[in-house]
Tab-separated table of C-alpha atoms and ligand atoms in Angstrom:
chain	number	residue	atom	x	y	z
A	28	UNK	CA	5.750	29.832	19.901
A	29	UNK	CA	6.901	26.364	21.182
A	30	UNK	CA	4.440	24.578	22.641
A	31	UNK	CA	4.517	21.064	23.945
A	32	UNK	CA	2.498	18.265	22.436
A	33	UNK	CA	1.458	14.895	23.681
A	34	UNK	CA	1.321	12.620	21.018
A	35	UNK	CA	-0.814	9.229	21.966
A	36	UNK	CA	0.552	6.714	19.439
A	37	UNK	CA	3.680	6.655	18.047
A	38	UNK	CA	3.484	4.520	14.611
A	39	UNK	CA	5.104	5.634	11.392
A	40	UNK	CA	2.240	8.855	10.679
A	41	UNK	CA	3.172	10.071	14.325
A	42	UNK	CA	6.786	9.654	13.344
A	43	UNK	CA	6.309	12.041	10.457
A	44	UNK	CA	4.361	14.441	12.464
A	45	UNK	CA	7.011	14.625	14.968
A	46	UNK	CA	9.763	15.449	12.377
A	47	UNK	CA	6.932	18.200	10.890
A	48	UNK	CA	7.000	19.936	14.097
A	49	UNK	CA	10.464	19.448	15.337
A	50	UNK	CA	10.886	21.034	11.983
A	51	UNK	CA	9.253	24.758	13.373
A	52	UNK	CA	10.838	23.890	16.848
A	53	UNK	CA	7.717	22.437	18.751
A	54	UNK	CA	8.115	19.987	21.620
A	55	UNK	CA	6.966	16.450	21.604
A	56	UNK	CA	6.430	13.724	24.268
A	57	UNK	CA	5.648	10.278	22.168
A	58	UNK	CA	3.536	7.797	23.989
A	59	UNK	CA	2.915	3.717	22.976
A	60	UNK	CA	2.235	0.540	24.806
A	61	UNK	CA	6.077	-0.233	24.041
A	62	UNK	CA	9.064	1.106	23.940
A	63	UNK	CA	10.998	2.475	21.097
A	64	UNK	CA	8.127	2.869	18.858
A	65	UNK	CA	8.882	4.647	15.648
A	66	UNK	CA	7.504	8.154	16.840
A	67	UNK	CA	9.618	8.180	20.207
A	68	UNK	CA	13.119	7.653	18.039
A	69	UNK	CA	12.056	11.180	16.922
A	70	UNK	CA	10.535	12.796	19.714
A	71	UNK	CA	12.078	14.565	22.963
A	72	UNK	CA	10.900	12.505	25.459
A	73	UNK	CA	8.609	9.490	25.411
A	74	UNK	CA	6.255	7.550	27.584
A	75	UNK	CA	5.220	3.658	28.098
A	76	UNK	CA	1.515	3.415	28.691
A	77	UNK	CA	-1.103	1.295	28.582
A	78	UNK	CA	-3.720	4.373	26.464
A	79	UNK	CA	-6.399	2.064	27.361
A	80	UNK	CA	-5.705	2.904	30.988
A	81	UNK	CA	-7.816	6.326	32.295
A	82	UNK	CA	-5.060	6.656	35.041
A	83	UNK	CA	-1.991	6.148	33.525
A	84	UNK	CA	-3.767	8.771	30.797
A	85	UNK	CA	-4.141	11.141	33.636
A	86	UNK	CA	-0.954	10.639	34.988
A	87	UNK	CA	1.313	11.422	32.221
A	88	UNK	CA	-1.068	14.289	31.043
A	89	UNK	CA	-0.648	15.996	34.892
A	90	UNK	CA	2.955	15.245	34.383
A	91	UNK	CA	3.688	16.907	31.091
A	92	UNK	CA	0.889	19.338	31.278
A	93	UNK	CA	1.220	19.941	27.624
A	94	UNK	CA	-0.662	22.433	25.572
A	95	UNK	CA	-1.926	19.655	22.699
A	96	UNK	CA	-2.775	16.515	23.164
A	97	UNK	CA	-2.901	14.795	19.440
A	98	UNK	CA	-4.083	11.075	18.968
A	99	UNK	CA	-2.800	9.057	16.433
A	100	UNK	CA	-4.401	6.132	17.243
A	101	UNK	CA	-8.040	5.072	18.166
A	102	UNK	CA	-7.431	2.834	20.703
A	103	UNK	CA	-7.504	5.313	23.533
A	104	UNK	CA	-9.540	5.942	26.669
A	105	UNK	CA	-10.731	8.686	25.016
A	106	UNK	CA	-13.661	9.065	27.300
A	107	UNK	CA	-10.895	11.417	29.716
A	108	UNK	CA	-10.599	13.990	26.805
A	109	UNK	CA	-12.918	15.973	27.473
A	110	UNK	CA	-12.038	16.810	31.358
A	111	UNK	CA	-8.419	17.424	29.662
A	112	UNK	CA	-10.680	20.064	27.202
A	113	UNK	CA	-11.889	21.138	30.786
A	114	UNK	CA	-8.420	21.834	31.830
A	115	UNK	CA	-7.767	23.724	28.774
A	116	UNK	CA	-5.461	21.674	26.675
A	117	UNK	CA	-6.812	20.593	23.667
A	118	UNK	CA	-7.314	18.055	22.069
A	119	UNK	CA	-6.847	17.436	18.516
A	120	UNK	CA	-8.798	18.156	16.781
A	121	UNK	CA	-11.378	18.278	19.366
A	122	UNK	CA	-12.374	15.416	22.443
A	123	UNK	CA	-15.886	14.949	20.411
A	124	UNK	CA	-14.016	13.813	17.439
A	125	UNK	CA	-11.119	11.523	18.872
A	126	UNK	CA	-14.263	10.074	21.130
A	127	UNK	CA	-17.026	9.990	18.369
A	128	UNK	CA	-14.458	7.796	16.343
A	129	UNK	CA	-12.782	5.221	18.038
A	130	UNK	CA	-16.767	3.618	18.306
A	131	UNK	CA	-18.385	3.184	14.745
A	132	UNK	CA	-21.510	3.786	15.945
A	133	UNK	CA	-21.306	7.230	16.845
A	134	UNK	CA	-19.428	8.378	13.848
A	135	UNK	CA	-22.089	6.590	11.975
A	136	UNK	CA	-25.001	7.405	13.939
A	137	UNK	CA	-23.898	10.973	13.313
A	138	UNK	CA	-23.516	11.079	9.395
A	139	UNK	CA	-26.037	8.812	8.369
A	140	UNK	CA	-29.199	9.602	11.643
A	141	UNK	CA	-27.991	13.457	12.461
A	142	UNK	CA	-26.382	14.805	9.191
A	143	UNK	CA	-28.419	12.856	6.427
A	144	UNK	CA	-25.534	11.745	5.157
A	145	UNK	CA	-25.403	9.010	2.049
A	146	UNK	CA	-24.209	5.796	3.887
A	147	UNK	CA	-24.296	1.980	3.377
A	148	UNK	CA	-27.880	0.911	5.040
A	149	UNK	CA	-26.294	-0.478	8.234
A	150	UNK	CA	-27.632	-2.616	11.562
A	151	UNK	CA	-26.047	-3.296	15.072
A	152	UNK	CA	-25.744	-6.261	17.397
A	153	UNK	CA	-24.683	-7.396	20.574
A	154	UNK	CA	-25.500	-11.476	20.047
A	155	UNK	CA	-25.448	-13.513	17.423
A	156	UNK	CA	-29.415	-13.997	17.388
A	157	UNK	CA	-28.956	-9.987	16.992
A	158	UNK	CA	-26.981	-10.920	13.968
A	159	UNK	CA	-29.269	-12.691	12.097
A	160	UNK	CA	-32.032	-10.170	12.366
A	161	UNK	CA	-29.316	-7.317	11.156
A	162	UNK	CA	-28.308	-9.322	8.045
A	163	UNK	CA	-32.315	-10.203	6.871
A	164	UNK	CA	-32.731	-5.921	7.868
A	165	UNK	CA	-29.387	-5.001	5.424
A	166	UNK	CA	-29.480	-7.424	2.886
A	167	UNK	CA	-26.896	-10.229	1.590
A	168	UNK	CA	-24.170	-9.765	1.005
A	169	UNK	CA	-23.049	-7.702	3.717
A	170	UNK	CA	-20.089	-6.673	5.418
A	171	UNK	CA	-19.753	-7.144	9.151
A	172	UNK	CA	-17.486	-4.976	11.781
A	173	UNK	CA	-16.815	-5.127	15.263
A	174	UNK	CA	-17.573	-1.863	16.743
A	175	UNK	CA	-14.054	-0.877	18.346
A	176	UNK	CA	-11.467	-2.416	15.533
A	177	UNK	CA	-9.392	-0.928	13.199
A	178	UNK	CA	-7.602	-2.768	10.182
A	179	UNK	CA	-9.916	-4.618	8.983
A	180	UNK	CA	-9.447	-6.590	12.466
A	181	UNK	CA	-12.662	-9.114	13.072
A	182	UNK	CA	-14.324	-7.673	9.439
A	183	UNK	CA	-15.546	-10.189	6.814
A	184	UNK	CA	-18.247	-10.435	4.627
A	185	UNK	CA	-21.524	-12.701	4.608
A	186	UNK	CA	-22.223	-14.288	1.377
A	187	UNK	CA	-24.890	-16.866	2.477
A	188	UNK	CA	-26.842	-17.437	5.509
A	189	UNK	CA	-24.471	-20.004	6.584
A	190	UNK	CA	-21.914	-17.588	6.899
A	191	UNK	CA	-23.724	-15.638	9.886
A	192	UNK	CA	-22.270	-18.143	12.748
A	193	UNK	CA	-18.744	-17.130	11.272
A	194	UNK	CA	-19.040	-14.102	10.935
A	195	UNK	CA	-20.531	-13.047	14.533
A	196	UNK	CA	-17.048	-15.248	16.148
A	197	UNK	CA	-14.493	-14.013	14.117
A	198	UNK	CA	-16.113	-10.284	15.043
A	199	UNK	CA	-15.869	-11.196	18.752
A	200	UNK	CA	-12.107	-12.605	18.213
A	201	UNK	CA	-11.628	-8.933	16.257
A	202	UNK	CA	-12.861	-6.270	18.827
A	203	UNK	CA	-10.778	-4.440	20.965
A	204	UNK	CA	-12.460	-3.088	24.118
A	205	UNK	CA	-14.839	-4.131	27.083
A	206	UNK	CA	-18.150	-4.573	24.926
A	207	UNK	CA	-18.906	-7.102	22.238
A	208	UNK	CA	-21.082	-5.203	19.543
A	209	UNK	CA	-20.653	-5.126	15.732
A	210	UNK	CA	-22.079	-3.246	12.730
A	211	UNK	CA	-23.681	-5.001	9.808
A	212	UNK	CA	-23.230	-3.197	6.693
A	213	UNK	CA	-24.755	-3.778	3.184
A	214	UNK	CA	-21.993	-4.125	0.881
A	215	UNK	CA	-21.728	-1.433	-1.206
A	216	UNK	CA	-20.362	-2.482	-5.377
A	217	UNK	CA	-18.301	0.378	-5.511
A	218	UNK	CA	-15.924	0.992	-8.565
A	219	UNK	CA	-13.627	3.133	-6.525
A	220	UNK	CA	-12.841	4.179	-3.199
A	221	UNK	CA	-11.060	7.268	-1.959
A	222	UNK	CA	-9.476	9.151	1.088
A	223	UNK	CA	-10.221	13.192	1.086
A	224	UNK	CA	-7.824	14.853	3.373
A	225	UNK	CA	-9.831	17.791	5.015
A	226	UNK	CA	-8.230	20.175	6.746
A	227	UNK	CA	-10.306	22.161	8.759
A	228	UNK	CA	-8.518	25.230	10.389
A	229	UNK	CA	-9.125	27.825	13.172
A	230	UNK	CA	-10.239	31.311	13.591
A	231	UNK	CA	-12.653	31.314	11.004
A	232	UNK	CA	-10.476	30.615	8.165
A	233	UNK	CA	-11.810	27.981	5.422
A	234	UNK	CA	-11.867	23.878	5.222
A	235	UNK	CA	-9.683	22.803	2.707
A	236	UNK	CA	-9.526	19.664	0.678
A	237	UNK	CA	-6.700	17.882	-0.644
A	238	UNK	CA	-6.497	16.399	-4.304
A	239	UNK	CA	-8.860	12.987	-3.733
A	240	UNK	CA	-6.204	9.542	-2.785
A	241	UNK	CA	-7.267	6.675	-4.295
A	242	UNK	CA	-6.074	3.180	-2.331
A	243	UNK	CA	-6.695	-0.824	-2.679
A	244	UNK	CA	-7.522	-2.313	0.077
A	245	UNK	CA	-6.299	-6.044	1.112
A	246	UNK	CA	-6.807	-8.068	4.336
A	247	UNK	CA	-8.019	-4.661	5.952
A	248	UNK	CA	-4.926	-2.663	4.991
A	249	UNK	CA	-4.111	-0.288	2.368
A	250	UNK	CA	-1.830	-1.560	-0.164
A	251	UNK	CA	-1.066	0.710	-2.739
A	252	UNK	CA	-2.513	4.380	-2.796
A	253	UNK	CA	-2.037	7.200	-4.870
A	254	UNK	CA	-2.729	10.845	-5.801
A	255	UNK	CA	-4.666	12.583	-7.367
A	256	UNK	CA	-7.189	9.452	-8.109
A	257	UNK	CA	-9.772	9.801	-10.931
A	258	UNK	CA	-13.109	10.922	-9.649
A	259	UNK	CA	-15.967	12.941	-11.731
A	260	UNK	CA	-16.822	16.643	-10.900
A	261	UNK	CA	-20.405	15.508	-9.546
A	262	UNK	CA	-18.665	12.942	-7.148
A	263	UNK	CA	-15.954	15.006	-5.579
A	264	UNK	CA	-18.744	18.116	-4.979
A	265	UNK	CA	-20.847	15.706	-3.236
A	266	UNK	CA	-17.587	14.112	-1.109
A	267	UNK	CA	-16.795	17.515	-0.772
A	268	UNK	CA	-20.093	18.711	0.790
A	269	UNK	CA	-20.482	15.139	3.256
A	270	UNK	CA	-16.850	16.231	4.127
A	271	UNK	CA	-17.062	19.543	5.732
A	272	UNK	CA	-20.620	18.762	7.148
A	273	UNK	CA	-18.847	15.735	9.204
A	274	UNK	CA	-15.820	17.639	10.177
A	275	UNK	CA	-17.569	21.265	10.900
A	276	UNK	CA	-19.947	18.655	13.301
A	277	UNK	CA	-16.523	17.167	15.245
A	278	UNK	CA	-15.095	20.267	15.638
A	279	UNK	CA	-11.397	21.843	16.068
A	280	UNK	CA	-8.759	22.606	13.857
A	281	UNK	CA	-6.692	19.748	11.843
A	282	UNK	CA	-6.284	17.451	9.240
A	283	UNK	CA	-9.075	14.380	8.766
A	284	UNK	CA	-8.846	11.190	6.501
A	285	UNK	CA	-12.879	11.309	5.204
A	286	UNK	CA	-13.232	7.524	3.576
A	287	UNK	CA	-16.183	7.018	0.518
A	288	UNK	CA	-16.922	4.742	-1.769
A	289	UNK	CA	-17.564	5.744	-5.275
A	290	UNK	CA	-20.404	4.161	-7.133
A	291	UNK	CA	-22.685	4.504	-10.011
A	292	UNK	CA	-25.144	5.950	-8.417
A	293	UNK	CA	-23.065	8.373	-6.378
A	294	UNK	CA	-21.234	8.864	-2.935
A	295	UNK	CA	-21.541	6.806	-0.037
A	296	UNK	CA	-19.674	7.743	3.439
A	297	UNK	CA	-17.969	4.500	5.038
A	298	UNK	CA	-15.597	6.281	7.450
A	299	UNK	CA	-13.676	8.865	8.872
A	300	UNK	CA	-10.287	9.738	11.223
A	301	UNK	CA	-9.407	12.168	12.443
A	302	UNK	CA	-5.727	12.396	12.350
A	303	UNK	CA	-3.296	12.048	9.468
A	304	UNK	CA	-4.625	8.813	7.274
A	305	UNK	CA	-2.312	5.909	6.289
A	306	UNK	CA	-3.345	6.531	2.823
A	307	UNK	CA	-2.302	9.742	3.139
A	308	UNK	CA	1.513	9.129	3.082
A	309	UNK	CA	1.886	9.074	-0.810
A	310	UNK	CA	1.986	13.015	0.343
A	311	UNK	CA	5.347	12.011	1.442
A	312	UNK	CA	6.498	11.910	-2.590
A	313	UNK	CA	5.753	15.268	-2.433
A	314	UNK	CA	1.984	15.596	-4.142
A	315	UNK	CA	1.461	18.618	-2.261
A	316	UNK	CA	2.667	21.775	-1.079
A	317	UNK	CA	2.661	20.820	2.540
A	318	UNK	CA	2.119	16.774	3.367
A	319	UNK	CA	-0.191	15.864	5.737
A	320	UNK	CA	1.692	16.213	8.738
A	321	UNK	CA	2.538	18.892	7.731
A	322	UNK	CA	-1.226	20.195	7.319
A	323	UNK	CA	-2.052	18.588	10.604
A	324	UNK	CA	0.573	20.763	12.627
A	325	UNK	CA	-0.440	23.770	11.021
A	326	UNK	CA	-3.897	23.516	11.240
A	327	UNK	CA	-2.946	22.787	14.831
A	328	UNK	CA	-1.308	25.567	15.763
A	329	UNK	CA	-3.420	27.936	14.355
A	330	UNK	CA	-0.865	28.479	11.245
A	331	UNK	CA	-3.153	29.907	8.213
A	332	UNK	CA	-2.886	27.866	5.154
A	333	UNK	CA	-3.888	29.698	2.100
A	334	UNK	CA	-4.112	26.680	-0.277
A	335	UNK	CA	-3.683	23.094	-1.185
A	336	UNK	CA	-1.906	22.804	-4.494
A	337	UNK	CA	-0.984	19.387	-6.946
A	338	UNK	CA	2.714	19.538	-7.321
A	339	UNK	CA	3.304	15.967	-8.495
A	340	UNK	CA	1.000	12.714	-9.383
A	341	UNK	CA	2.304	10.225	-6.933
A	342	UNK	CA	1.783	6.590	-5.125
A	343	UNK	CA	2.844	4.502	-2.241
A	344	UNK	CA	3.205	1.227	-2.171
A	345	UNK	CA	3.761	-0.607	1.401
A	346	UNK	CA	6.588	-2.982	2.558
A	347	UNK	CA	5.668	-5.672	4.514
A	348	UNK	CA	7.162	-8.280	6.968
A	349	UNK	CA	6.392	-11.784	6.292
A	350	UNK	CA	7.462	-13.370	9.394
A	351	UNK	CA	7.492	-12.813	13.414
A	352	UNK	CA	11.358	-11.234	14.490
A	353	UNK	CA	13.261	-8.773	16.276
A	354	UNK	CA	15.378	-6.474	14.706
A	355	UNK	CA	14.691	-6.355	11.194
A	356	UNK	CA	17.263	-5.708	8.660
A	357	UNK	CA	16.290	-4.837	5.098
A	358	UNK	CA	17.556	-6.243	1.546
A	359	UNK	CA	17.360	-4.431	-1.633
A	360	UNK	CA	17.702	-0.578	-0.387
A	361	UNK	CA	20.386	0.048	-2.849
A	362	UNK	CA	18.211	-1.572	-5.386
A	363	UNK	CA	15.521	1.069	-4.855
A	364	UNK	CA	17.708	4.133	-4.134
A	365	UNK	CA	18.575	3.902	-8.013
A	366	UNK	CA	15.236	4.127	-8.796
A	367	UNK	CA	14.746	7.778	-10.610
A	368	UNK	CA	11.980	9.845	-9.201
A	369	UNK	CA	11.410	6.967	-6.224
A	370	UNK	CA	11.736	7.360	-2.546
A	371	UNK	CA	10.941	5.138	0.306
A	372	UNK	CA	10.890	4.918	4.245
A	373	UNK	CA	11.563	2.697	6.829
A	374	UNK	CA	9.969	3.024	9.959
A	375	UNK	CA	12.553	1.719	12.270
A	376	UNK	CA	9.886	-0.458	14.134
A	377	UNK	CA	11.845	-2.512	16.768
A	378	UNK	CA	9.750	-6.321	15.518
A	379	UNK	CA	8.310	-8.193	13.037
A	380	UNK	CA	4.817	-9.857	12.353
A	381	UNK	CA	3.430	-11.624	9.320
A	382	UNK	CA	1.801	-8.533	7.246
A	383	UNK	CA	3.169	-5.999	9.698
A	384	UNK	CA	3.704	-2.639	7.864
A	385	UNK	CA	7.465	-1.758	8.292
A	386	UNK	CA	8.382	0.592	5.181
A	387	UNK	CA	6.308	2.202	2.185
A	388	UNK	CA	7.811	2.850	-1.461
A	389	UNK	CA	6.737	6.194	-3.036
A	390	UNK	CA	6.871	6.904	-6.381
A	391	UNK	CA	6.170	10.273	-8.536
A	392	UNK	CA	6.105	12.538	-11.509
A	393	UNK	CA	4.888	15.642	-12.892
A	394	UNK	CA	0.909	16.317	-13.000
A	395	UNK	CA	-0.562	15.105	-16.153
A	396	UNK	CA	1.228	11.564	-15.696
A	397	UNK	CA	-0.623	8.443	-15.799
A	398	UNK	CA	-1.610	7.407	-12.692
A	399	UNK	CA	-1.758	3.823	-13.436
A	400	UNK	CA	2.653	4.109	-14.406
A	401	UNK	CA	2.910	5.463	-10.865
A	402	UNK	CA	1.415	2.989	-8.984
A	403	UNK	CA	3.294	0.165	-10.834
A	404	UNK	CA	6.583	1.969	-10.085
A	405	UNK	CA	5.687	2.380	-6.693
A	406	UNK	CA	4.777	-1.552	-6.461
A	407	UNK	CA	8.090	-2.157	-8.334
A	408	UNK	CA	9.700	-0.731	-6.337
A	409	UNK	CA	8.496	-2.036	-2.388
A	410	UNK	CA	8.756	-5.638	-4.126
A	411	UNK	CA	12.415	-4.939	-4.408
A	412	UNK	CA	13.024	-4.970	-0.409
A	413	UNK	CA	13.291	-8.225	1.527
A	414	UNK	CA	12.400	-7.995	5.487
A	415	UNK	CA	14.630	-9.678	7.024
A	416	UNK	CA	13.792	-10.451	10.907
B	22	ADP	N1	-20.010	-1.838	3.285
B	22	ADP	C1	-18.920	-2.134	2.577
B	22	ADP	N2	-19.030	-2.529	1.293
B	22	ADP	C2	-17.929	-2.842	0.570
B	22	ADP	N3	-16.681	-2.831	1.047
B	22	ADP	C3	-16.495	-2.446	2.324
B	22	ADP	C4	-17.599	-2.090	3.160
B	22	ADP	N4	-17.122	-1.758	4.369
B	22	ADP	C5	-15.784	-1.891	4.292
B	22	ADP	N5	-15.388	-2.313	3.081
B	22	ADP	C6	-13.996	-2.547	2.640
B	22	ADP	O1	-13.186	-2.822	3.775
B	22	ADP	C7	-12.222	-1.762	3.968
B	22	ADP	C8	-12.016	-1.514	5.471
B	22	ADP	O2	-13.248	-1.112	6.041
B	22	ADP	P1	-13.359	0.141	7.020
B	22	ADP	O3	-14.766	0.340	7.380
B	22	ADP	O4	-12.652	1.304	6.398
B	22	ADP	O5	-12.579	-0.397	8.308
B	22	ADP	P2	-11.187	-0.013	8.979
B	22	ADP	O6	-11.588	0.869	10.121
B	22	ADP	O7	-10.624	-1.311	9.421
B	22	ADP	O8	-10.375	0.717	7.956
B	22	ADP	C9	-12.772	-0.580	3.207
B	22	ADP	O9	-11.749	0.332	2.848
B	22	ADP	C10	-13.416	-1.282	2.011
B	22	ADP	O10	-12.436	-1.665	1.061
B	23	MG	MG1	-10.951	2.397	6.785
């Protein structure tokens, strides 16, 4: 049962899919827009690409001719997978759902217009004039998004009316991709927000949800997240439900990151991926059964999974670069390594950049232990490591 997978994006999640499935023996040709990328220092063979690029997409698809095709990333052409759907590879989890979500607007447009799904009461627009009529139809404050970014990239939030002008240029500086739209969101005053992993598998066999991740977020990045994260019955029934109508609506078999916002007066939908979720890695400190990766490649391949168990409270905490470099080196590893019930990676990523993510710190016990202990051990413990670059 080896079968060869194209992996588009080869970040620190890819990397830890690729060791999940070199683990069962499956084959894996890592592709990025530069070379030794953490995935590829795992992977069989890799590839330099521009994924942007519909013909150099083509090309190294006719080349490997590989049975999955699994994006990690959303900054893809994704428009080509469905003729590779046509040619009978697929796509993970399906061309509709890489496609639907590297635009906001569709995933959106689908939840909140198609599904009746709970979101934040939301506008679009392609000029600033557009702008101005979006934030009077939303509401002050209100948070605005370039349609095609990721990372907070080009997102801030209007306060005041004076902050429209602002707001609109920063978007335009933010947005990957040919067209210049954005989304205006009301901001929603939630107490909370979570990931739920959903894993949605094939042949007829259930969606499952992992324990709910809480995170903080900070200049568009998650900075600390951790598992399982407090949320009420009501709350996780309704995520729940919003969940598997999304997914079962995308399609295929895999693991998806499903974002909400927890508030007093219930559930709101911001966001979905569908792929392994940055969030996602305190799975590494062994919360689960199976990590995510390690969901994602069996959902994949069709392996049943029978359950998602709690094995540990846990939390990650990222390590950052402060500066541009080459080369990193890293201070305080033997600091952390005496840590008791602490773990950490490093990526391996060939540069630096102010805020780039380069390691995470994990950090766990047994179920039952306060949450709250975990993530401060966690943070302890990435604060201990110096990038040096
Ligand atoms: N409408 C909103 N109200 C309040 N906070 C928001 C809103 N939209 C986004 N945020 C905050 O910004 C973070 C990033 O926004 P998100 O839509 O998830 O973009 P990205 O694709 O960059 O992750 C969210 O996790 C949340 O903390
Ligand atoms: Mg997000």
């Amino acid at each position: 049962m080896r079968k060869k997978i194209v992996l588009l994006g080869a970040g620190e999640l890819g990397k830890e899919f690729v060791i999940a499935a070199q683990r069962i023996g499956q084959y894996v040709i890592a592709v990025d827009s530069y070379e030794n990328a953490p995935a590829m220092q795992v992977a069989h063979e890799s590839e330099v690409i521009n994924m942007l690029d519909g013909t150099e997409l083509d090309r190294i698809i006719a080349k490997h001719q590989p049975d999955f095709i699994v994006p990690e990333i959303e900054a893809i052409r994704t428009e080509r997978f469905y003729e590779y759907e046509k040619q009978g590879i697929t796509v993970v989890p399906s061309a509709k759902a890489a496609n639907f979500t590297m635009n906001r607007k569709a995933i959106r447009d689908l939840a909140a217009k198609d599904l009746g799904i709970r979101t934040a009461k939301y506008a679009y627009a392609t000029s600033y004039e557009e702008l101005k009529k979006g934030v009077l139809e939303v509401g002050m404050p209100c948070v605005v998004k370039p349609l095609m970014s990721s990372s907070g990239k080009g997102q801030s939030t209007i306060k005041t009316e004076s902050d429209i002008e602002k707001a609109w240029n920063y978007a335009v500086e933010g947005s990957r991709g040919d067209i210049i739209e954005v989304i205006v969101e009301a901001f929603v005053n939630f107490h909370s927000e979570i990931t739920l992993l959903t894993v949605t598998q094939n042949n007829g066999l259930p969606t499952l949800f992992c324990p709910p991740i809480g995170h903080r977020q900070e200049r568009g990045d998650y900075q600390e997240s951790w598992q399982p994260a407090k949320v009420s019955d009501n709350d996780i029934i309704e995520a729940q439900e919003m969940a598997k109508k999304v997914t079962e609506a995308l399609g295929g078999a895999g693991i998806f990151g499903v974002e909400f916002f927890l508030t007093d007066e219930g559930v709101y939908f911001s966001e979905l991926s569908p792929r392994p979720h940055d969030t996602g890695m305190v799975t590494l400190a062994g919360t689960q059964n199976f990590n995510e990766f390690e969901l994602h490649l069996r959902a994949i391949l069709s392996l049943p999974i029978a359950e998602i168990t709690l094995e540990r409270n846990g939390a990650s905490a990222v390590i950052l670069a402060t500066k541009q470099g080459t080369n990193p080196t890293y201070e305080g590893i033997d600091k952390i390594a005496m840590l008791p019930k602490t773990d950490f990676r490093f990526f391996g990523k060939p540069t630096t950049r102010p805020y780039r993510r380069m390691g995470v710190a994990l950090n766990y016990d047994s179920v039952g232990t306060p949450i709250e202990n975990i993530v401060e051990k966690a943070k302890s413990a990435a604060a201990l490591i110096n990038v040096n670059s």
